[in-house]
XYZ file of C-alpha atoms in Angstrom:
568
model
C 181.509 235.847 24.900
C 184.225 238.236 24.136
C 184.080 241.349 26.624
C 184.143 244.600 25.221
C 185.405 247.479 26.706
C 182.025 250.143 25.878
C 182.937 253.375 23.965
C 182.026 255.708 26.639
C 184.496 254.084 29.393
C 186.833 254.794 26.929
C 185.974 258.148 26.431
C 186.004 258.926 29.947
C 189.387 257.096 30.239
C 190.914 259.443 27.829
C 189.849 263.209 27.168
C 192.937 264.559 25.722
C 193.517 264.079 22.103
C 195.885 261.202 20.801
C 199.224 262.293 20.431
C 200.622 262.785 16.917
C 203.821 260.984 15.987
C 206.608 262.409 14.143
C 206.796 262.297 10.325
C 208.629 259.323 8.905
C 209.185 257.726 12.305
C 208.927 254.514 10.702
C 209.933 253.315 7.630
C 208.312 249.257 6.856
C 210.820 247.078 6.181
C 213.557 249.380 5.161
C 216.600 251.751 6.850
C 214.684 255.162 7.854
C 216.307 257.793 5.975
C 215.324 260.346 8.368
C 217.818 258.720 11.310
C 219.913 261.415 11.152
C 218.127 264.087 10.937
C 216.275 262.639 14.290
C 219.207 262.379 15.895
C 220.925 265.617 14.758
C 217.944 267.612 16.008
C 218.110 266.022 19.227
C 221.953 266.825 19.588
C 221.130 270.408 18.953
C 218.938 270.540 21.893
C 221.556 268.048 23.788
C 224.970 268.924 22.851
C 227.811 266.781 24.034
C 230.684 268.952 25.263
C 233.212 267.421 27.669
C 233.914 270.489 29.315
C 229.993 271.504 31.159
C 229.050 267.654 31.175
C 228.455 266.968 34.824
C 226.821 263.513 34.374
C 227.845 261.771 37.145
C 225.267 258.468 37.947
C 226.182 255.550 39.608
C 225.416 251.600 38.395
C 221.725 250.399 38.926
C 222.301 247.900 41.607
C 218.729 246.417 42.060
C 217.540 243.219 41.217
C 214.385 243.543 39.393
C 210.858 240.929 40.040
C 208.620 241.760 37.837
C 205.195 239.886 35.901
C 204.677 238.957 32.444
C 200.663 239.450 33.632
C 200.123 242.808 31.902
C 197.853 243.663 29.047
C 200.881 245.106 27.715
C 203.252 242.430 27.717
C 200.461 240.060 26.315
C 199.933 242.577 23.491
C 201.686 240.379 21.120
C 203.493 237.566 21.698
C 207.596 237.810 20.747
C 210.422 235.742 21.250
C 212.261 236.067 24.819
C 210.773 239.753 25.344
C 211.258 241.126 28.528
C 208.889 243.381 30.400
C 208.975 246.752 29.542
C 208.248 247.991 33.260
C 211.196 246.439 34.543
C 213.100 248.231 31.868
C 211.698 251.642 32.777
C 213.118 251.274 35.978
C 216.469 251.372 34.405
C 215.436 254.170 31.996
C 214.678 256.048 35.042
C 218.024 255.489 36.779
C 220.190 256.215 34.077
C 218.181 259.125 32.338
C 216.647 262.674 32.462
C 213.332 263.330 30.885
C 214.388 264.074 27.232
C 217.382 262.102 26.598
C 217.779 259.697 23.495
C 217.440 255.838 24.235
C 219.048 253.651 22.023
C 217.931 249.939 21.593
C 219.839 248.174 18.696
C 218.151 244.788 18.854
C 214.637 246.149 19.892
C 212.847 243.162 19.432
C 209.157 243.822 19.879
C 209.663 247.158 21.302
C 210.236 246.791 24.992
C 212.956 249.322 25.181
C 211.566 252.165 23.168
C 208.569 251.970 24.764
C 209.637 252.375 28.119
C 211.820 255.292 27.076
C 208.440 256.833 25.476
C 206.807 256.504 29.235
C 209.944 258.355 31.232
C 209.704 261.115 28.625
C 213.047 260.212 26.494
C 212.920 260.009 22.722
C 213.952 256.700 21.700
C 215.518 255.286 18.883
C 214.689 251.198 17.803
C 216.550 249.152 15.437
C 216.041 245.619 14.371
C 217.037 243.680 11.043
C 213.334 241.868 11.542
C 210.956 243.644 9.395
C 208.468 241.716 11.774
C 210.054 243.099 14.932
C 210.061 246.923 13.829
C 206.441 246.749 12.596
C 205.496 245.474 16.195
C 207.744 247.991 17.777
C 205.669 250.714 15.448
C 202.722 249.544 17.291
C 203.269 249.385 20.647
C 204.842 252.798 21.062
C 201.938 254.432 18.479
C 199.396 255.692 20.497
C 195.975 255.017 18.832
C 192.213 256.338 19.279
C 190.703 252.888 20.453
C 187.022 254.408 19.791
C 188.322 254.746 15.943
C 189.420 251.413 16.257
C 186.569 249.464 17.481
C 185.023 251.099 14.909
C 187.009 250.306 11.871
C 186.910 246.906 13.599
C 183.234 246.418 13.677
C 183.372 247.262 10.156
C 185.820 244.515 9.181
C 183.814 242.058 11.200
C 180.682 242.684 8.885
C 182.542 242.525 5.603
C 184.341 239.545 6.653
C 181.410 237.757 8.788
C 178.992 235.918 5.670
C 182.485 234.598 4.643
C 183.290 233.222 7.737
C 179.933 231.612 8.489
C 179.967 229.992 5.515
C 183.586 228.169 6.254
C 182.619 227.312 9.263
C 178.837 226.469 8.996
C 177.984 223.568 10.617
C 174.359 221.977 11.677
C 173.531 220.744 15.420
C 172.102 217.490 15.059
C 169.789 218.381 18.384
C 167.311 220.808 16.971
C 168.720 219.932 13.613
C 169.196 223.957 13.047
C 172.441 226.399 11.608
C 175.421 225.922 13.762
C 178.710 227.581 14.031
C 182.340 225.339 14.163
C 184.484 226.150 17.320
C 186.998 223.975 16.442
C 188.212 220.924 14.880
C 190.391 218.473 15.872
C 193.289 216.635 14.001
C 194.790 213.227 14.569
C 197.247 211.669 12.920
C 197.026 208.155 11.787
C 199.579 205.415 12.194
C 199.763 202.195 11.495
C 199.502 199.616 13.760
C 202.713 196.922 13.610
C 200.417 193.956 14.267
C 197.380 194.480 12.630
C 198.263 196.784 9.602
C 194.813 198.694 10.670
C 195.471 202.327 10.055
C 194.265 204.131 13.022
C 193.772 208.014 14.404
C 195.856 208.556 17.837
C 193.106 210.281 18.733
C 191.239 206.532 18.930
C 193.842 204.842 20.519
C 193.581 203.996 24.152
C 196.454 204.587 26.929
C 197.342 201.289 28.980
C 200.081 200.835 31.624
C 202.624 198.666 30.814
C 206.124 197.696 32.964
C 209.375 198.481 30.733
C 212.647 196.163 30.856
C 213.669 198.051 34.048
C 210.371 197.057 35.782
C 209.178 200.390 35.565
C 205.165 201.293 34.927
C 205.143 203.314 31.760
C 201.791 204.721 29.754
C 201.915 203.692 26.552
C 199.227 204.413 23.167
C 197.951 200.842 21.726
C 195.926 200.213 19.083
C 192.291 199.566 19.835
C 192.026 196.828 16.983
C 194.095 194.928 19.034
C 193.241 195.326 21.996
C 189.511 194.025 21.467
C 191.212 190.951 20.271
C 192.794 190.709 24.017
C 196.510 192.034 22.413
C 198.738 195.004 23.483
C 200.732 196.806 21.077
C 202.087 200.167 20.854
C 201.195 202.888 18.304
C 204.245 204.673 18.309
C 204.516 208.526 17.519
C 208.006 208.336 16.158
C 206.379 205.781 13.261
C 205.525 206.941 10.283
C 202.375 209.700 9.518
C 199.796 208.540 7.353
C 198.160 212.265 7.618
C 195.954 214.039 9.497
C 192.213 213.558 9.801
C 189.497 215.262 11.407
C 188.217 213.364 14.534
C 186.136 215.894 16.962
C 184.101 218.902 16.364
C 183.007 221.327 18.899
C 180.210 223.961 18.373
C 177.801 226.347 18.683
C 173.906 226.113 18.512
C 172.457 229.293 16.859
C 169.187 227.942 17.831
C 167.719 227.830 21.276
C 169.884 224.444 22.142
C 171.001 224.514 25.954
C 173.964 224.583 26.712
C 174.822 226.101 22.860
C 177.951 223.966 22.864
C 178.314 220.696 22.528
C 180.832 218.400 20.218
C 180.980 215.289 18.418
C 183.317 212.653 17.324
C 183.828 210.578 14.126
C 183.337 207.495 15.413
C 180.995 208.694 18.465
C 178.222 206.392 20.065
C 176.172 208.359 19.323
C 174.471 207.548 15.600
C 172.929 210.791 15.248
C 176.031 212.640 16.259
C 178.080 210.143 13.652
C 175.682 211.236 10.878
C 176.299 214.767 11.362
C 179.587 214.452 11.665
C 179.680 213.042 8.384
C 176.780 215.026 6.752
C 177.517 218.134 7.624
C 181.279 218.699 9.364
C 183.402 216.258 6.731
C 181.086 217.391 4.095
C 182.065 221.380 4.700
C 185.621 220.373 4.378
C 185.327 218.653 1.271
C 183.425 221.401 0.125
C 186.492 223.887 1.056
C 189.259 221.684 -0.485
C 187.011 221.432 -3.826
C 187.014 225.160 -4.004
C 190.002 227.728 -4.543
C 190.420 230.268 -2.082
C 189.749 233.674 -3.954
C 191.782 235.992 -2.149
C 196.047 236.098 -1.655
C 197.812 234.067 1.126
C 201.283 233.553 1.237
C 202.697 230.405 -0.962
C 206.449 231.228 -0.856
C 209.241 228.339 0.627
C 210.084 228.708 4.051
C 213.200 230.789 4.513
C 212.981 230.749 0.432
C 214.729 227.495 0.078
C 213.644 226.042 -3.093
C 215.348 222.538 -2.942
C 212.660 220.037 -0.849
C 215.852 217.679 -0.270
C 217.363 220.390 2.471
C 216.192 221.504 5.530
C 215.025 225.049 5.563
C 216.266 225.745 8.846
C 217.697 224.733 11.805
C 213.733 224.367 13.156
C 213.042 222.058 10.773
C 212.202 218.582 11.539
C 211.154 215.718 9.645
C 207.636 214.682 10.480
C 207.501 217.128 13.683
C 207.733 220.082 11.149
C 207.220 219.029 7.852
C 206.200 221.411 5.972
C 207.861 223.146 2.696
C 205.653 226.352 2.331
C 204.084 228.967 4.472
C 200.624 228.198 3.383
C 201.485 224.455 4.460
C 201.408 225.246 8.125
C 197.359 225.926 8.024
C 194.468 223.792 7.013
C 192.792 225.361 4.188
C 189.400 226.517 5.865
C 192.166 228.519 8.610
C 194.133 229.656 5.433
C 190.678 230.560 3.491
C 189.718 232.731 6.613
C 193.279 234.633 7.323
C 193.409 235.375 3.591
C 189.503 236.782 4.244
C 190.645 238.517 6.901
C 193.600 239.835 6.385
C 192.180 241.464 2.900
C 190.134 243.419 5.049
C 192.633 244.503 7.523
C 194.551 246.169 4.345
C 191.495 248.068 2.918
C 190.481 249.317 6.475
C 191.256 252.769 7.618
C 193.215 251.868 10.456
C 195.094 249.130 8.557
C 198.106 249.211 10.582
C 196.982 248.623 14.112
C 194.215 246.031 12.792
C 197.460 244.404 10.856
C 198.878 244.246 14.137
C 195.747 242.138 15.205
C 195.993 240.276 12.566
C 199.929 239.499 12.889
C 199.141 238.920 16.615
C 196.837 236.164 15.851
C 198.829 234.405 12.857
C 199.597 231.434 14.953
C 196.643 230.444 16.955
C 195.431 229.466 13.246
C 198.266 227.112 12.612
C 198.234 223.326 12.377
C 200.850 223.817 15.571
C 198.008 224.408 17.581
C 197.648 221.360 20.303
C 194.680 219.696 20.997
C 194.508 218.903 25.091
C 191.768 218.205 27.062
C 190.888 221.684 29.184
C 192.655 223.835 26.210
C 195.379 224.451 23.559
C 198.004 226.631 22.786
C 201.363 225.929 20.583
C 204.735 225.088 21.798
C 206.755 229.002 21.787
C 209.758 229.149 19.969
C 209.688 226.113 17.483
C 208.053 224.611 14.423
C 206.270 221.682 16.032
C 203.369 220.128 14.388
C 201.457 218.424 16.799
C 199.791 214.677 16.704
C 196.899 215.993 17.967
C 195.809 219.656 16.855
C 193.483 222.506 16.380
C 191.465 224.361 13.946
C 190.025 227.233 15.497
C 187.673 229.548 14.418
C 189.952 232.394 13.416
C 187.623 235.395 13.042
C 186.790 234.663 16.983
C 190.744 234.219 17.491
C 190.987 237.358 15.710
C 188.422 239.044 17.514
C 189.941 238.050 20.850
C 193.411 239.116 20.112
C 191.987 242.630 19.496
C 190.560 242.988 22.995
C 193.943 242.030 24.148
C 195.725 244.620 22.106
C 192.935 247.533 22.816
C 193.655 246.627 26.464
C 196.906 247.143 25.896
C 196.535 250.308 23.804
C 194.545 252.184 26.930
C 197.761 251.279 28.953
C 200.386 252.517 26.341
C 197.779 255.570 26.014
C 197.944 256.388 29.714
C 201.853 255.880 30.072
C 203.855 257.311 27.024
C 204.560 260.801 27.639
C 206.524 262.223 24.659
C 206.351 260.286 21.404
C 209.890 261.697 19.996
C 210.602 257.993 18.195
C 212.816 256.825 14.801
C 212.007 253.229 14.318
C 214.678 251.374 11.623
C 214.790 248.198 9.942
C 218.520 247.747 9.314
C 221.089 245.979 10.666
C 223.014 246.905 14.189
C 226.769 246.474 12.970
C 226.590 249.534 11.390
C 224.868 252.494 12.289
C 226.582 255.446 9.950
C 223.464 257.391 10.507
C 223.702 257.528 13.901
C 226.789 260.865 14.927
C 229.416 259.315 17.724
C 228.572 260.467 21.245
C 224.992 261.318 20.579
C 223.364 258.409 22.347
C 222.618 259.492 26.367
C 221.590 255.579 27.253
C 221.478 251.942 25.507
C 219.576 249.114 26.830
C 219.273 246.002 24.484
C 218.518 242.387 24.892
C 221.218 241.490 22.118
C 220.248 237.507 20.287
C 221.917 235.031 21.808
C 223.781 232.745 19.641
C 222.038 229.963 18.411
C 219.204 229.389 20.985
C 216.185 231.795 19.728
C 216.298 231.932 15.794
C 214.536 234.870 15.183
C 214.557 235.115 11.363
C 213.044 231.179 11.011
C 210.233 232.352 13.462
C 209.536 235.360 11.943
C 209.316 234.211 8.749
C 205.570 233.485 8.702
C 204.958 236.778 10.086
C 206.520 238.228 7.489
C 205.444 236.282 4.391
C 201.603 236.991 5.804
C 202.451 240.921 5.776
C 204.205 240.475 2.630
C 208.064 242.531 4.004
C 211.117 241.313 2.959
C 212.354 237.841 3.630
C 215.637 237.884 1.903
C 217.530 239.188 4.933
C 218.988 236.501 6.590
C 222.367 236.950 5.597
C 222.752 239.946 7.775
C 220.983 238.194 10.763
C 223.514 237.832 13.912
C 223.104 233.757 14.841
C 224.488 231.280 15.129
C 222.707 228.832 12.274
C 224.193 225.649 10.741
C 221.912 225.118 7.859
C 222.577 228.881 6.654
C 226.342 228.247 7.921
C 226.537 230.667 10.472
C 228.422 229.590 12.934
C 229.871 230.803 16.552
C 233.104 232.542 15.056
C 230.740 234.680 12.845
C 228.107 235.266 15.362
C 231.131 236.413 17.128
C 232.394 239.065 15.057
C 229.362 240.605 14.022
C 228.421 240.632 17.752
C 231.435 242.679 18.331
C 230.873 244.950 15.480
C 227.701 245.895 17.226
C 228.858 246.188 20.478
C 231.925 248.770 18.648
C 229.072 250.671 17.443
C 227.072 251.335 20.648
C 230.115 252.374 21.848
C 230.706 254.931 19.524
C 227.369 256.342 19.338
C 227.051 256.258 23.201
C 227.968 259.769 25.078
C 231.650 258.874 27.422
C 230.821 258.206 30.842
C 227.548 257.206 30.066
C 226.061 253.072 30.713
C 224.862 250.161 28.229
C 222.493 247.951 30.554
C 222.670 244.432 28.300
C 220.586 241.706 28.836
C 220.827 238.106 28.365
C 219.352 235.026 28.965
C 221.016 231.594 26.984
C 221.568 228.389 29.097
C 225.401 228.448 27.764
C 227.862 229.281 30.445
C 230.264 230.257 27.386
C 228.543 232.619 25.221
C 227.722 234.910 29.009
C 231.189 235.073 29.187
C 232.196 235.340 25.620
C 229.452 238.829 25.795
C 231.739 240.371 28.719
C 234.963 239.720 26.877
C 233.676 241.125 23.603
C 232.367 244.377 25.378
C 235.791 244.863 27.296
C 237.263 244.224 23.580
C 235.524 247.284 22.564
C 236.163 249.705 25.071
C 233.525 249.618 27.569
C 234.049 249.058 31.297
C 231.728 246.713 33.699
C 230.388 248.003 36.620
C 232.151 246.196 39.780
C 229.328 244.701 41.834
C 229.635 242.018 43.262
C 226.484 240.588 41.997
C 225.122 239.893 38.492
C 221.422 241.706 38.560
C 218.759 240.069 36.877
C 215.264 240.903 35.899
C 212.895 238.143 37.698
C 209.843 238.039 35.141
C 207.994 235.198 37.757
C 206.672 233.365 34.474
C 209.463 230.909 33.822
C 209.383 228.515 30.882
C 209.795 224.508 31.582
C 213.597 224.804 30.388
C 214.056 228.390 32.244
C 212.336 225.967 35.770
C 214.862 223.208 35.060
C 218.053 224.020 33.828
C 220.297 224.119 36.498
C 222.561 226.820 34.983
C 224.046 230.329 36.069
C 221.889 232.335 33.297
C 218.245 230.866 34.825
C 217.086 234.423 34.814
C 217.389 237.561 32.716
C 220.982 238.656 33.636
C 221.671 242.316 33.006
C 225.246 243.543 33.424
C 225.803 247.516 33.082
C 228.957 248.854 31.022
C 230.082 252.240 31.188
C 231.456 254.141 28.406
């Protein structure tokens, strides 16, 4: 049962009206024309003149620990984000209420947020269409009671749609039941037998390797009632993917209301239902066409099948040619449902964001473990074992998380004086020199996060641009981008926060790549352009406690979220 935060709490939470937001503050997928004007108005209130400027602050010297267990942070999930209360403190170090904060790579909106919350104005830039419309959202205060509204309304023009996809029948009382989820094996084909068999069916035995050494190993069950071992291996090839386990939920007066079955369960009853009712709804889906739009285009809009379409493709592990491709078609029937309704709704923005939020949890990358899911961050990676969850439950989850977050952002964000653009960073010609009073940016870093293959379903679903790679700063073999490239346009951006910074004022850059080279590469490029490192004898970091398997492991001086400070 989804908790819901009741409309009076909220009202008590927040008496004063929502704050308005300037016009034209953000502009979809294209450069804001009003840039300069933002920034021009701002200079006439904050004229630079070398003469009366007394700003005088020293480098931020503390190391930062900090959680990645806020309602805020888990607003939306974004590649490499960092949290935007450790940022604030270094807002608050380097700024007076009312200065302009510039973040050129803004990501998901980190930066500009936390400049909204110390009472600066803030200016966010990312070439991502994807990354400014989440940036839009978390700094736009919203009225959450107009929200929940407009989303109860989308759940009951959406709802007969989505029982009917996932209707189901609980072979118990025999009565309506709704699909949790469904789970996916692949099949392979066993060496010895030729049987072709689900994963999911094959049992785990314990075998020693040539080094003596006890390894766990998938066999093939044929076999191994016939007294043989031999391995199913994953790296063979996929036969496809078939649906082996349901789990549901009773709409009767069944106790507990969940319960599952299998395909090949002991059960007979629970077989029969299985194939009566749960195989018999998917045929029934695949049979029909889905009557609203989805996204069909080629990932990264590579037409030829015979290339890769990115570096983050992989044959077998992430197969797949089109955007639609990555969901089963009940998930893709449902999103399409769904997101139709986001669009027509009043507050079609901030239920977009919802929607955007939850895009992946209805992907075939979801894994099926026992005890839970979830989807490998930062790749492509289609699972032997997955998930098809329920997505108006998903979706319906993803909005508590993001109304959570909204009565945070609500209570924190003190001015909203905010120009969001989607443009690139090596040029800024709407931004006047010296009119910046403070840049913090988390810049990309080389080839290890490849932002414009991972947004790319994000922005095929909300239908933005996705012809902008060539001005992406990576470092990307298949598009043949490589170091010396990622390089120069680097330093291009760097030349330009330089010029649009104030003199004497401080760029706090932040970066976090397991290369010892690149680090180095970033100080020598920002020396190149004119700015000056602050002397400390330590490298600061932001400590954000939740560390990823490789960030636990890799025995490497960037483990943690390195921030060095330049001065201008």
């Amino acid at each position: 049962m989804i908790e819901k935060i009741p409309d009076a709490q909220q009202t008590a939470l927040f008496q004063t009206e929502i704050p308005s937001m300037p016009d034209g503050y953000y502009s979809g997928d294209q450069p804001n024309s009003r840039l300069r004007d933002f920034v021009e108005a701002h200079l006439a209130q904050h004229p630079y003149d070398p003469e009366d400027d007394t700003y005088n602050v020293p480098a931020f010297t503390k190391p930062i620990e900090t959680t990645k267990a806020t309602a805020i942070y888990n607003m939306h999930t974004y590649w490499s984000k960092k949290p935007h209360d450790a940022i604030r403190q270094y807002i608050h170090h380097y700024t007076q209420p009312g200065d302009l904060v510039l973040d050129s790579f803004c990501g998901s909106g980190g930066t500009a947020l936390a400049a909204l919350m110390e009472g600066c104005a803030a200016i966010a830039i990312d070439r991502s269409p994807a990354a400014t419309f989440i940036t839009k959202n978390y700094c736009t205060p919203v009225d959450t009671i107009a929200l929940r509204r407009a989303f109860e309304e989308l759940k009951k023009q959406v709802q007969p749609e989505i029982d009917w996809l996932y209707a189901t029948r609980c072979e118990r009382c025999g009565g309506p039941a709704t699909t949790a989820y469904t789970v996916y094996s692949q099949v392979f084909e066993c060496p010895r037998c030729l049987n072709r068999v689900p994963l999911f069916d094959c049992p785990v035995e314990k075998i020693q390797d040539t080094q003596g050494k006890q390894k766990e190993i998938t066999v093939c069950p044929h076999c191994q009632q016939q007294g043989n071992i031999e391995e199913i291996s994953t790296r063979a090839k996929r036969f496809g993917a078939v649906p082996v386990l349901v789990n549901y939920h009773c709409r009767g007066k069944c106790k507990p209301a969940r319960s599952e079955r299998r395909h090949n369960d002991e059960d007979a009853k629970k077989r029969e239902y299985f194939e009566k009712y749960d195989l018999a709804k998917i045929r029934e889906i695949e049979a029909k066409e889905i009557p609203h739009w989805y996204p069909t285009q080629k990932m990264m809009n590579v037409a030829d099948d015979t290339k890769p379409w990115g570096v983050k493709w992989r044959a077998g592990t992430s197969n797949f040619r089109t955007v639609d491709e990555l969901f089963t078609k009940r998930n893709l029937w449902a999103l399409a449902a769904i997101l139709e309704e986001c669009k027509a709704s009043k507050a079609a923005d901030a239920l977009l964001c919802v929607f955007q939020g939850n895009i992946l949890n209805g992907t075939k990358m979801q894994r099926y473990r026992e005890g839970g899911g979830g989807f490998a961050n930062g790749t492509y990676y289609l699972p032997q074992l997955s998930l098809e969850r329920e997505q108006l439950g998903c979706f319906a989850r993803k909005f508590e998380d993001i109304t959570s977050a909204q009565i945070e952002i609500q209570k924190g964000v003190k001015i909203t004086e905010i120009i969001i653009s989607t443009q690139s960073s090596t040029g800024l010609p709407n931004v006047p020199s010296n009119s910046i009073e403070y840049i913090f940016t988390d810049p990309p870093y080389a080839d290890k996060v490849q932002y414009g293959e991972l947004n790319f379903v994000w922005e095929a679903w909300l239908n933005f641009d996705t012809n902008w790679h060539q001005d992406e700063i990576i470092v990307n073999s298949i598009r043949g981008k490589g170091e010396e490239e990622w390089t120069a346009m680097m330093k291009h951006a760097m030349a330009e926060c330089y010029r649009v910074l104030k003199p004497g004022r401080w760029l706090s850059l932040c970066y976090h790549d397991t290369a010892e080279g690149t680090w180095a590469q970033i100080q020598d490029m920002m020396a190149e352009v004119g700015f000056v490192a602050d002397a400390s004898d330590s490298v600061l970091y932001i400590d954000a406690t939740q560390k990823s398997y490789n960030q636990l492991t890799a025995d490497k001086i960037t483990k943690r979220d390195l921030v060095i400070n330049f001065r201008k």
